[in-house]
Amino acid sequence: DAIGRSVEGKRKRLISHLDCQILPHGFYPLIPTILSSMALWTSTVQDGCDFGRLEGEKSITKITGSDVFPFLEVGLYNYRAPIFYATENEWRLAFTYECLEYPMEVMDSWWTAGKVLTGISAVLAGTVCLFLWCTSCISLSIRTWRFCCVTAFLAALFRTGAFFFYMTSICNKQGGNNCQLAFGSKVDILGIMLWTIAGFFIIAHYPDPILRKAFDDEEIRMAEEMEQLRPKQLAVFPVRSNVRQGS
């Protein structure tokens, strides 16, 4: 019947889109795919305690409970204290040492907002990369392509939330504290730029896919025609007869 053939037509067209082939959209999607993969990589190279460099006795004492450290390397989740090398009479960071956890009392609303926004950005970033890498095998509709564009821009926007860290109480300059950019924050800036560039490449052009024919042209044409048809319901009413039967 009409409904069954319409469903069959949709199934055939779906199989045609999911028929795996090498680069159905051509080479253009590789540009935003590589850019987004590099942007995602920038969020994985950080160890969580290298976002900034904190100087200021008040904040350092509040975090470590000691005033002997001249500076700390800090991040959204952990921090790292330097080590004093007596032979060189110098404080240095040992990156082989594990990061330390913050005491709960140092965190404020800016800190929490930064954590939440960076978490959302990480989820969006992984989603964009997954969809874009799928273009190497299957085709994406123009709606999905636009979805990737919006998601890439949102990933860049939410990632800027990491810089709310510099608005926290431990980086407040009025208290004599000073927070400077470190490796993690510089890498985040690079990641934001890469996400933004990838988003512009996606929105600039949608490469039409070249699909292999999983079915004959006649079958696809008939399926499309049947999809346009809608089953019509006929209302059956009792017909009154005006003819009187004779007695």
PDB file of N, CA and C in Angstrom, residues 16-30 132-140 207-212:
ATOM      1  N   SER A  16      21.149   5.023   1.007  1.00  0.00           N
ATOM      2  CA  SER A  16      22.009   5.705   0.034  1.00  0.00           C
ATOM      3  C   SER A  16      22.917   6.713   0.719  1.00  0.00           C
ATOM      4  N   HIS A  17      22.405   7.421   1.753  1.00  0.00           N
ATOM      5  CA  HIS A  17      23.228   8.394   2.474  1.00  0.00           C
ATOM      6  C   HIS A  17      24.253   7.712   3.375  1.00  0.00           C
ATOM      7  N   LEU A  18      23.883   6.566   3.943  1.00  0.00           N
ATOM      8  CA  LEU A  18      24.774   5.870   4.861  1.00  0.00           C
ATOM      9  C   LEU A  18      25.695   4.888   4.158  1.00  0.00           C
ATOM     10  N   ASP A  19      25.605   4.825   2.847  1.00  0.00           N
ATOM     11  CA  ASP A  19      26.485   3.940   2.093  1.00  0.00           C
ATOM     12  C   ASP A  19      27.911   4.478   2.169  1.00  0.00           C
ATOM     13  N   CYS A  20      28.767   3.812   2.905  1.00  0.00           N
ATOM     14  CA  CYS A  20      30.113   4.327   3.192  1.00  0.00           C
ATOM     15  C   CYS A  20      30.965   4.359   1.936  1.00  0.00           C
ATOM     16  N   GLN A  21      31.586   5.510   1.698  1.00  0.00           N
ATOM     17  CA  GLN A  21      32.518   5.675   0.602  1.00  0.00           C
ATOM     18  C   GLN A  21      33.551   6.716   1.010  1.00  0.00           C
ATOM     19  N   ILE A  22      34.661   6.757   0.326  1.00  0.00           N
ATOM     20  CA  ILE A  22      35.758   7.642   0.700  1.00  0.00           C
ATOM     21  C   ILE A  22      35.439   9.071   0.283  1.00  0.00           C
ATOM     22  N   LEU A  23      35.410   9.983   1.265  1.00  0.00           N
ATOM     23  CA  LEU A  23      35.227  11.424   1.051  1.00  0.00           C
ATOM     24  C   LEU A  23      34.051  11.734   0.116  1.00  0.00           C
ATOM     25  N   PRO A  24      32.826  11.430   0.536  1.00  0.00           N
ATOM     26  CA  PRO A  24      31.678  11.739  -0.330  1.00  0.00           C
ATOM     27  C   PRO A  24      31.496  13.235  -0.570  1.00  0.00           C
ATOM     28  N   HIS A  25      31.984  14.077   0.354  1.00  0.00           N
ATOM     29  CA  HIS A  25      31.893  15.532   0.177  1.00  0.00           C
ATOM     30  C   HIS A  25      33.133  16.117  -0.492  1.00  0.00           C
ATOM     31  N   GLY A  26      34.088  15.289  -0.859  1.00  0.00           N
ATOM     32  CA  GLY A  26      35.337  15.802  -1.411  1.00  0.00           C
ATOM     33  C   GLY A  26      36.345  16.108  -0.310  1.00  0.00           C
ATOM     34  N   PHE A  27      37.359  16.883  -0.654  1.00  0.00           N
ATOM     35  CA  PHE A  27      38.444  17.169   0.283  1.00  0.00           C
ATOM     36  C   PHE A  27      38.177  18.385   1.177  1.00  0.00           C
ATOM     37  N   TYR A  28      37.178  19.205   0.835  1.00  0.00           N
ATOM     38  CA  TYR A  28      36.940  20.433   1.599  1.00  0.00           C
ATOM     39  C   TYR A  28      36.669  20.179   3.079  1.00  0.00           C
ATOM     40  N   PRO A  29      35.852  19.189   3.463  1.00  0.00           N
ATOM     41  CA  PRO A  29      35.591  18.986   4.901  1.00  0.00           C
ATOM     42  C   PRO A  29      36.836  18.642   5.710  1.00  0.00           C
ATOM     43  N   LEU A  30      37.911  18.223   5.046  1.00  0.00           N
ATOM     44  CA  LEU A  30      39.131  17.909   5.791  1.00  0.00           C
ATOM     45  C   LEU A  30      39.724  19.158   6.448  1.00  0.00           C
ATOM     46  N   LEU A 132      32.382  15.732  12.108  1.00  0.00           N
ATOM     47  CA  LEU A 132      33.230  16.114  10.981  1.00  0.00           C
ATOM     48  C   LEU A 132      34.054  14.940  10.472  1.00  0.00           C
ATOM     49  N   TRP A 133      34.522  14.105  11.369  1.00  0.00           N
ATOM     50  CA  TRP A 133      35.285  12.939  10.912  1.00  0.00           C
ATOM     51  C   TRP A 133      34.391  11.946  10.188  1.00  0.00           C
ATOM     52  N   CYS A 134      33.098  11.973  10.471  1.00  0.00           N
ATOM     53  CA  CYS A 134      32.174  11.094   9.748  1.00  0.00           C
ATOM     54  C   CYS A 134      32.086  11.469   8.275  1.00  0.00           C
ATOM     55  N   THR A 135      32.425  12.719   7.913  1.00  0.00           N
ATOM     56  CA  THR A 135      32.370  13.130   6.512  1.00  0.00           C
ATOM     57  C   THR A 135      33.420  12.426   5.660  1.00  0.00           C
ATOM     58  N   SER A 136      34.376  11.767   6.287  1.00  0.00           N
ATOM     59  CA  SER A 136      35.361  11.011   5.508  1.00  0.00           C
ATOM     60  C   SER A 136      34.786   9.702   4.981  1.00  0.00           C
ATOM     61  N   CYS A 137      33.586   9.335   5.468  1.00  0.00           N
ATOM     62  CA  CYS A 137      33.004   8.057   5.063  1.00  0.00           C
ATOM     63  C   CYS A 137      31.554   8.198   4.604  1.00  0.00           C
ATOM     64  N   ILE A 138      30.767   8.981   5.342  1.00  0.00           N
ATOM     65  CA  ILE A 138      29.355   9.130   4.998  1.00  0.00           C
ATOM     66  C   ILE A 138      29.051  10.600   4.754  1.00  0.00           C
ATOM     67  N   SER A 139      27.923  10.855   4.119  1.00  0.00           N
ATOM     68  CA  SER A 139      27.544  12.236   3.805  1.00  0.00           C
ATOM     69  C   SER A 139      26.679  12.821   4.913  1.00  0.00           C
ATOM     70  N   LEU A 140      26.814  14.130   5.094  1.00  0.00           N
ATOM     71  CA  LEU A 140      26.004  14.857   6.059  1.00  0.00           C
ATOM     72  C   LEU A 140      25.039  15.775   5.322  1.00  0.00           C
ATOM     73  N   PRO A 207      29.884  21.547   0.915  1.00  0.00           N
ATOM     74  CA  PRO A 207      30.220  20.741  -0.267  1.00  0.00           C
ATOM     75  C   PRO A 207      29.146  19.677  -0.523  1.00  0.00           C
ATOM     76  N   ASP A 208      28.506  19.774  -1.653  1.00  0.00           N
ATOM     77  CA  ASP A 208      27.466  18.801  -1.988  1.00  0.00           C
ATOM     78  C   ASP A 208      28.063  17.402  -2.095  1.00  0.00           C
ATOM     79  N   PRO A 209      27.416  16.424  -1.474  1.00  0.00           N
ATOM     80  CA  PRO A 209      27.959  15.056  -1.520  1.00  0.00           C
ATOM     81  C   PRO A 209      27.717  14.404  -2.874  1.00  0.00           C
ATOM     82  N   ILE A 210      28.630  13.556  -3.253  1.00  0.00           N
ATOM     83  CA  ILE A 210      28.478  12.737  -4.452  1.00  0.00           C
ATOM     84  C   ILE A 210      28.211  11.317  -3.977  1.00  0.00           C
ATOM     85  N   LEU A 211      26.949  10.899  -4.048  1.00  0.00           N
ATOM     86  CA  LEU A 211      26.536   9.618  -3.494  1.00  0.00           C
ATOM     87  C   LEU A 211      26.560   8.535  -4.564  1.00  0.00           C
ATOM     88  N   ARG A 212      27.005   7.367  -4.166  1.00  0.00           N
ATOM     89  CA  ARG A 212      26.871   6.216  -5.030  1.00  0.00           C
ATOM     90  C   ARG A 212      25.410   5.789  -5.082  1.00  0.00           C
TER      91      ARG A 212
END
